[in-house]
Amino acid sequence: MKLGNYILRRAAMLVPVLLGVLVLIFVIAYVIPADPARAWAGQRAREEQVQALEERYHLNDPIHVQVYTYLKNVILHFDLGVSPTTGRPVRDDLKAFFPATFELALCAFVLAIALGIPLGVVSALRRNRPADHFSRIVALTGVSTPLFWLALILQFVFYFKLGWLPAMGRSTIDITRYTGFVLVDSVLNWNWTAFGDAAIHMILPAATLAFYSMGYLVRITRGSMLEVLEAEYVVTAKAKGLPRRVVIYRHALKNAIIPPLTVLGVEFGWLLGGTVLLETIFAWPGMGRYAAGSIVMVDLPAVVGYTLIVALVMLLSNLVVDILYSVIDPRIRVGGKGR
Amino acid sequence: MKSKAKWLVLVLLSLVVGLAATGFGAADKLVYLFYGEPGEADPATAYDMRSATLINNVYDRLLTYPGADATQFAPMLAESWEVSNGGLTLTFHLRRDATFHDGTPVTAEAVRYSFNRVLTMNQPPAWMLSQMMNLESTVAVDAYTVQINLTQPYAAALGVLTHSVASIVNPAVVEANGGIVAGQENTWMNQNEGGAGSGPYTMSEWIPAERLTFERYDGYWGKKALTKTIECPIVPEVGTRVLMLLAGDADVHDQFPETNVADLEGAANLSILTPATFNIDFIALGCRGAMAETAVRQAVSYAFPYDMVLEFVYNGLAIRSTGPIPSGMFGYVDPVAERRYTYNIIKANQILDAAGWAWQGAAGEGYRVKNGVELGMEVLAPIGEEVKMQEALLWQDSLRQIGFNLKIREIVYAMMYRTVRNHETDGIMSGWLPDYADPDNYVDAICASGNADAIYGNEYNNPTMDSLILQAKSETDVVQRAALYGLIQDLSFEDAPYVWVSQRSNVVILSSAVQGFYYNPILPIDFASLYKD
Amino acid sequence: MEAKEDLLVVDRLKTQFFTYGGVVEALDEVSFEIEKGEIFGLVGESGCGKSVTATSILGLVSKPGRVISGRILLDGEDLLRKSEREMNSIRGSRIAMIFQDPTSSLNPLFRIGYQVAEPYIHHQRRAKRKALSDATGILAKTGLPDADEKARNYPHELSGGMRQRAMIAMSLTCEPDLLIADEPTTNLDVTIGRQILDLVKDLQREFGASVLWITHDMAVVAQMCDRVGVMYAGSIVEKTDVRTLFRNAKHPYTERLLRAIPSAATSSDRLEEIPGSVPRLIHPPTGCRFHPRCDYAAPVCSETKPLEREVDPGHWVACHRFSGPKDGT
Ligand SMILES: Nc1ncnc2c1ncn2[C@@H]1O[C@H](COP(=O)(O)OP(=O)(O)O)[C@@H](O)[C@H]1O
Ligand code: SF4
Ligand SMILES: [Mg+2]
């Protein structure tokens, strides 16, 4: 029906957007005054080795030929090229690193939502009372504490001082990695020890990462809930003599949830990107570290591959949010004019 | 409700079990920290220290150095060797008991295959072999005798053959996994070992960005490794590594950053070693504009606060360097006091006065000029290298006292190379890590006219220097050769194409239980000698 | 005069808002009563306290506000002494309210039918399905065309008039004793407004409810109401039956209001023509709150608050001009 059409249309729109992103990266890579092949080969390599690399990676081709070659490989062979810095196919690298980042971001995302939205609601309902002050302090701390600082503090306390949680890594138990998502794979292996191991490795990084988003969600939810509680339809609901819980959790909350919901897409993107720092601190084998390293080395195949996958995830998560939004709010006509 | 509770108990239980399982501490396991991911596991492609650590423990070479001594060679796959024909012919007699990890013997043919593979693939480190041999050079005389006919005599040839690029690989494994493609790397070999090596360890696991694990090869021809498993988590954040060392979750960490040593001092469970490396730091001076004048280069060399930098920037974890060859290496001479630079502002000012650089205003204010040109230069400081930035700032400060305007530009590595090669700057805060322990590896790269410009963009060109370097390359008489390097070093003082700053220490952190560690400045860490009480 | 039973008695009701800027004395001893089956009009300029009167009766005065004193008797029982729970069972069932703006008063995320059905579900414990079909029934009663289909629509899919009909349907679900209509036609165009007026009047007759009709429009008062209270700055200044009001208004403010009615054709225009502005209620004028704008103001007017007096039977006025000989001044 209509929703299906809409999703198809939005999915079709991904293609030109991704193409645009692709061309953009190539143009940027083309104009920056860097010397990629020299960076890859190292200071000491002789000119002939550098030229061999330029040859191999088509660096001297005109830009449209580079884009064409790249696209041809992607479309015909699903080949994203070989990263000159890791020496591995970019496809393999992304397959190895993307699940780690995605799993972390998703856990943090769920945590941020599960804590942030209820706290925001409670805060609004108990306005100017201790519960409100508490969650406002939590929110403020969340949005104003530097991530790395929080990470180091948590690591120091829970790993070093208390010894409760591991400081680094994703797991210590080897299991067959079917999907690359360790939590999922450990279940698929029916290995609960491995699941527990992966879960405790997840706690510190996910909690740290979730903290900022949670603070942000508390603020947005609180503000939106306060606004909604004053709305006339809430007065109407009260005037109808509806029980308080119906007024708040049905009439008010459903409306109040819309502003936080609309930022979730962007927020998830932020979480995906925000992992770079945490991946470094917690030695998390994720995509952010890979990307950061690749950018420094002007590792074009890796940077292009990374950007494409992030763009794709961002577009998809925004699509999901849009669909959710339209499911909650009947005023957003999914089949109607594009927003 | 009830099933929910059950579920919760299950999760909690598995958490507890998981927690228990994370504890390290089996005695035949040792944890070595990687601060970053190795580039590649393929000897033909890898060109960084972390990769060398991996490769050297998994692959063997024809020869190596004995323990901590980097001035003489020791047998490895070759039991013995001869140099003949005026240094042009090297003959190696292979041991007969060496096997690759799949059990097949290491033969002369494997050696020939390995060297020609490097030359054919022509990856970044290939120049070390291609500078002295080609595809015809290596000949398998019989199953266990290899002859290498060099294209030109090279006195450092044996040193080259200790480098990871000269590791011997198992032809059968390579051929089964992509073979050799001219001009291209082998992505399988980049990531796997799979029986391709013959070293004391096999690489049993490399989970990118997570960890590497090495297992003892029980069929090793030589002394068997003392620890069964070496586990190497990759932990980029130094703060995390510090906590792991303090908590006893990591046993060995070398190349630990100087700036964080204070975090570990006084920890009862750790010991800290700081042996000198062969790594030298210097400032490349582009020999153009004002810097084309030898007098100006000498003056800025006198205006560098050496002692202050060593003490406060390097935290005492470096020694003074006086030329292109590091102390402790063959060919190094300790120069007499007047043939080395010291911090001497008065002398620097005298040199500039004599060279006709006059103060713009009153003496000691503003900058000097000559023919309308202001005295000064720009220097690049690579972003992320705190030490180099601090060095540059201190130098800038003292250069003001001689009327020299130093501008510092921070730059990322990837952009530095083009800027340098196009002469879009005047100098770099730079340095040299050796490939092999021979002075030629230094002077040829740093002081020979072609390389000095290609690598450091400094346009230094002294024909006397070039001919001395060429002569020393092929000089077979050791005494003669050492004398030549003495002359080269003295000339590098006279011409001052670089400000010679420091020779760094390697900060090694060992947990007190670790035994058997030794440090060779040219080799990566030797896992096979390490064990825990 | 025929003695009728009072459904609602509001007695010296005082409501104030405790804002950061100071105490807003929004209602200053407001008293009136509504008989059973009567439509009582409350008229006055914007900001004079009409809506606060309504929300005070429902016990829904918004946040910094509070009822300070007075009594609100519904069938003799003081609503101000009821618990929140008891009030909840009164709201929507014995007292219902129609708001000024049907657009913002309907929840945009719920279907019309569900919103109308809610009182059935919560007050009368009807099953959801039954409640929904009953809601369709009452929607049809308000003259909503295709009530069946409209019940399944969301508010934004309906026109303003239809929405207000839905609001009316919602308020009538539990056949309330008292219907409070707070300017229900202000946001509608004139024709639709007329239809709504007729509709409320018809339904009021059918259900026999009493109505508190709030408006700023004298013409609407004339058309709808039995009796009227004229409000000015938080007080009722004149209170009488509608005929007397138009023929024999006594209070200077009422006079002004009546003079300000431009003509029948544009009768729904706002009463902006009265010179001077409604006073701020944080520091209201002393004495008679109208004195700064009053043509008849005497010295006493700024000193003493005039008491309500019954100048004729059933005709109450609060003005010193009508305080009579007893006061002696
Ligand atoms: N929430 C509030 N906070 C402060 N003052 C309020 C609030 N609500 C109403 N008031 C004040 O009460 C007075 C009466 O308002 P209201 O009853 O809405 O007037 P109207 O007669 O137009 O319905 C106004 O002067 C207004 O300033
Ligand atoms: S009391 Fe005085 S000021 Fe108030 S309305 Fe009457 S005459 Fe006017
Ligand atoms: Mg109002």
Coordinates of N, CA, C and O in Angstrom, one line a residue, chain B residues 42-121:
Chain B
D42 N 52.8 -9.5 5.4 CA 53.6 -10.0 4.3 C 54.9 -9.3 4.3 O 55.0 -8.1 4.2
P43 N 56.0 -10.1 4.4 CA 57.3 -9.5 4.4 C 57.6 -8.6 3.2 O 58.4 -7.7 3.3
A44 N 57.0 -9.0 2.1 CA 57.3 -8.2 0.9 C 56.6 -6.8 0.8 O 57.0 -6.0 0.1
T45 N 55.6 -6.7 1.7 CA 54.8 -5.4 1.6 C 55.0 -4.6 2.9 O 55.0 -3.3 2.8
A46 N 55.2 -5.2 4.0 CA 55.2 -4.5 5.3 C 56.4 -3.6 5.4 O 57.5 -3.9 5.0
Y47 N 56.1 -2.4 6.0 CA 57.2 -1.5 6.1 C 57.0 -0.6 7.3 O 57.0 0.6 7.3
D48 N 56.7 -1.2 8.5 CA 56.6 -0.4 9.7 C 57.0 -1.3 10.9 O 57.1 -2.6 10.7
M49 N 57.3 -0.7 12.0 CA 57.9 -1.4 13.1 C 57.0 -2.5 13.7 O 57.4 -3.6 14.0
R50 N 55.7 -2.2 13.7 CA 54.7 -3.2 14.3 C 54.6 -4.4 13.4 O 54.6 -5.5 13.9
S51 N 54.6 -4.2 12.1 CA 54.6 -5.3 11.2 C 55.9 -6.1 11.3 O 55.8 -7.4 11.3
A52 N 57.0 -5.5 11.5 CA 58.3 -6.2 11.7 C 58.2 -7.0 12.9 O 58.8 -8.1 12.9
T53 N 57.6 -6.6 14.0 CA 57.5 -7.4 15.2 C 56.8 -8.7 14.9 O 57.2 -9.8 15.3
L54 N 55.7 -8.6 14.2 CA 54.9 -9.7 13.8 C 55.8 -10.6 12.9 O 55.9 -11.8 13.2
I55 N 56.3 -10.1 11.8 CA 57.0 -10.9 10.8 C 58.3 -11.5 11.4 O 58.5 -12.7 11.2
N56 N 59.1 -10.8 12.1 CA 60.3 -11.3 12.6 C 60.1 -12.5 13.6 O 61.0 -13.4 13.7
N57 N 59.0 -12.6 14.3 CA 58.8 -13.7 15.2 C 58.1 -14.9 14.5 O 58.1 -16.0 15.0
V58 N 57.6 -14.7 13.3 CA 56.9 -15.8 12.6 C 57.8 -16.3 11.4 O 57.7 -17.5 11.1
Y59 N 58.6 -15.4 10.8 CA 59.4 -15.8 9.7 C 60.9 -15.8 10.1 O 61.3 -15.0 11.1
D60 N 61.7 -16.6 9.5 CA 63.2 -16.5 9.7 C 63.8 -15.8 8.5 O 63.3 -15.8 7.4
R61 N 65.0 -15.3 8.7 CA 65.8 -14.8 7.7 C 67.1 -15.6 7.6 O 67.3 -16.5 8.4
L62 N 68.0 -15.3 6.6 CA 69.2 -16.0 6.4 C 70.1 -15.9 7.7 O 70.7 -16.8 8.1
L63 N 70.2 -14.6 8.1 CA 71.0 -14.3 9.3 C 70.4 -13.3 10.1 O 69.4 -12.6 9.8
T64 N 71.0 -13.1 11.3 CA 70.5 -12.1 12.3 C 71.6 -11.5 13.1 O 72.8 -11.6 12.7
Y65 N 71.3 -10.9 14.2 CA 72.3 -10.3 15.1 C 72.3 -11.2 16.3 O 71.2 -11.7 16.8
P66 N 73.4 -11.3 17.0 CA 73.5 -12.1 18.2 C 73.0 -11.3 19.4 O 73.6 -10.3 19.9
G67 N 71.8 -11.6 19.9 CA 71.3 -11.0 21.1 C 71.2 -9.5 21.0 O 70.7 -9.0 20.0
A68 N 71.8 -8.8 22.0 CA 71.7 -7.3 22.0 C 72.7 -6.6 21.1 O 72.6 -5.4 20.9
D69 N 73.6 -7.4 20.5 CA 74.7 -6.8 19.8 C 74.3 -6.6 18.3 O 73.9 -7.5 17.6
A70 N 74.4 -5.3 17.9 CA 73.9 -5.0 16.5 C 75.1 -4.7 15.6 O 75.0 -4.2 14.5
T71 N 76.3 -5.1 16.1 CA 77.5 -4.8 15.2 C 78.0 -6.0 14.5 O 78.9 -5.9 13.7
Q72 N 77.6 -7.2 14.9 CA 78.0 -8.4 14.1 C 76.8 -9.3 13.9 O 75.8 -9.2 14.5
F73 N 77.1 -10.3 13.0 CA 76.0 -11.1 12.5 C 76.0 -12.5 13.2 O 77.0 -12.9 13.6
A74 N 74.8 -13.1 13.2 CA 74.7 -14.4 13.8 C 73.9 -15.3 12.8 O 73.1 -14.8 12.1
P75 N 74.2 -16.6 12.8 CA 73.5 -17.5 11.8 C 72.0 -17.6 12.2 O 71.6 -17.4 13.3
M76 N 71.2 -17.8 11.1 CA 69.8 -18.1 11.4 C 69.5 -19.3 10.5 O 69.9 -20.4 10.8
L77 N 68.8 -19.1 9.3 CA 68.6 -20.2 8.4 C 69.9 -20.6 7.7 O 70.1 -21.7 7.3
A78 N 70.8 -19.6 7.6 CA 72.1 -19.9 7.0 C 73.1 -20.3 8.2 O 73.2 -19.5 9.1
E79 N 73.7 -21.5 8.1 CA 74.6 -21.9 9.2 C 75.9 -21.1 9.0 O 76.6 -20.7 10.0
S80 N 76.3 -20.8 7.8 CA 77.5 -20.0 7.5 C 77.4 -19.3 6.2 O 76.5 -19.6 5.4
W81 N 78.3 -18.4 5.9 CA 78.3 -17.7 4.6 C 79.7 -17.1 4.3 O 80.5 -17.0 5.2
E82 N 79.9 -16.9 3.0 CA 81.2 -16.3 2.6 C 80.9 -15.1 1.7 O 79.9 -15.1 1.0
V83 N 81.7 -14.1 1.8 CA 81.6 -12.9 0.9 C 82.9 -13.0 0.0 O 84.0 -13.1 0.5
S84 N 82.7 -13.0 -1.3 CA 83.8 -13.2 -2.2 C 83.7 -12.2 -3.4 O 82.7 -11.5 -3.5
N85 N 84.6 -12.3 -4.3 CA 84.5 -11.6 -5.6 C 84.4 -10.1 -5.3 O 83.6 -9.4 -5.9
G86 N 85.3 -9.6 -4.4 CA 85.3 -8.2 -4.1 C 84.0 -7.7 -3.6 O 83.6 -6.6 -3.9
G87 N 83.3 -8.5 -2.8 CA 82.1 -8.1 -2.2 C 80.9 -8.4 -3.1 O 79.7 -8.1 -2.7
L88 N 81.1 -8.9 -4.3 CA 80.0 -9.0 -5.2 C 79.2 -10.3 -5.1 O 78.1 -10.4 -5.5
T89 N 79.8 -11.3 -4.5 CA 79.2 -12.6 -4.4 C 79.0 -13.0 -2.9 O 80.0 -13.0 -2.1
L90 N 77.8 -13.4 -2.5 CA 77.5 -13.9 -1.2 C 77.1 -15.3 -1.3 O 76.2 -15.6 -2.1
T91 N 77.7 -16.2 -0.5 CA 77.3 -17.6 -0.6 C 76.8 -18.0 0.8 O 77.4 -17.8 1.8
F92 N 75.6 -18.6 0.8 CA 75.0 -19.0 2.1 C 74.8 -20.5 2.1 O 74.3 -21.1 1.2
H93 N 75.2 -21.1 3.2 CA 75.0 -22.6 3.4 C 73.8 -22.8 4.4 O 74.0 -22.4 5.6
L94 N 72.7 -23.3 3.9 CA 71.5 -23.4 4.8 C 71.6 -24.6 5.7 O 72.2 -25.6 5.4
R95 N 71.0 -24.4 6.9 CA 70.9 -25.6 7.8 C 69.8 -26.5 7.2 O 68.9 -26.1 6.5
R96 N 70.0 -27.8 7.5 CA 69.2 -28.8 6.9 C 67.9 -29.1 7.8 O 67.0 -29.9 7.3
D97 N 67.9 -28.7 9.0 CA 66.8 -29.1 9.9 C 65.7 -28.0 10.0 O 64.7 -28.2 10.7
A98 N 65.8 -26.9 9.2 CA 64.7 -25.9 9.3 C 63.5 -26.3 8.5 O 63.7 -26.7 7.3
T99 N 62.3 -26.1 9.1 CA 61.1 -26.4 8.3 C 60.1 -25.3 8.4 O 60.1 -24.6 9.4
F100 N 59.3 -25.1 7.4 CA 58.2 -24.2 7.5 C 57.2 -24.8 8.4 O 57.2 -25.9 8.8
H101 N 56.2 -23.9 8.8 CA 55.2 -24.4 9.7 C 54.3 -25.5 9.3 O 53.6 -26.1 10.0
D102 N 54.3 -25.7 7.9 CA 53.6 -26.9 7.4 C 54.5 -28.1 7.4 O 54.1 -29.2 6.8
G103 N 55.7 -28.0 7.9 CA 56.6 -29.2 8.0 C 57.5 -29.4 6.8 O 58.4 -30.2 6.9
T104 N 57.3 -28.6 5.7 CA 58.2 -28.8 4.6 C 59.5 -28.1 4.8 O 59.6 -27.1 5.5
P105 N 60.6 -28.6 4.3 CA 61.9 -28.1 4.6 C 62.2 -26.7 3.9 O 61.6 -26.4 2.9
V106 N 63.0 -25.9 4.6 CA 63.4 -24.6 4.0 C 64.6 -24.9 3.1 O 65.6 -25.3 3.6
T107 N 64.4 -24.6 1.8 CA 65.5 -24.9 0.9 C 66.0 -23.7 0.2 O 65.4 -22.6 0.3
A108 N 67.1 -23.9 -0.6 CA 67.7 -22.8 -1.4 C 66.7 -22.2 -2.4 O 66.6 -21.0 -2.6
E109 N 65.8 -23.1 -2.9 CA 64.8 -22.6 -3.9 C 63.8 -21.7 -3.2 O 63.4 -20.7 -3.8
A110 N 63.5 -22.0 -1.9 CA 62.6 -21.1 -1.2 C 63.2 -19.7 -1.0 O 62.5 -18.7 -1.1
V111 N 64.5 -19.7 -0.8 CA 65.2 -18.4 -0.6 C 65.1 -17.6 -1.9 O 64.8 -16.4 -2.0
R112 N 65.4 -18.3 -3.0 CA 65.4 -17.6 -4.3 C 64.0 -17.1 -4.6 O 63.8 -16.0 -5.0
Y113 N 63.0 -18.0 -4.3 CA 61.6 -17.6 -4.6 C 61.3 -16.3 -3.7 O 60.6 -15.4 -4.2
S114 N 61.7 -16.3 -2.5 CA 61.3 -15.2 -1.6 C 61.9 -13.9 -2.1 O 61.2 -12.9 -2.1
F115 N 63.2 -13.9 -2.4 CA 63.8 -12.6 -2.9 C 63.2 -12.1 -4.2 O 62.9 -11.0 -4.3
N116 N 63.0 -13.1 -5.1 CA 62.5 -12.7 -6.4 C 61.0 -12.2 -6.3 O 60.6 -11.3 -7.0
R117 N 60.3 -12.8 -5.3 CA 59.0 -12.3 -5.0 C 58.9 -10.9 -4.6 O 58.1 -10.1 -5.1
V118 N 59.8 -10.5 -3.7 CA 59.9 -9.1 -3.3 C 60.2 -8.2 -4.5 O 59.5 -7.2 -4.6
L119 N 61.1 -8.6 -5.3 CA 61.5 -7.8 -6.4 C 60.4 -7.6 -7.4 O 60.1 -6.6 -8.0
T120 N 59.6 -8.7 -7.7 CA 58.6 -8.7 -8.6 C 57.4 -7.9 -8.1 O 56.8 -7.1 -8.9
M121 N 57.0 -8.1 -6.8 CA 55.9 -7.3 -6.3 C 56.2 -5.8 -6.2 O 55.3 -5.0 -6.3

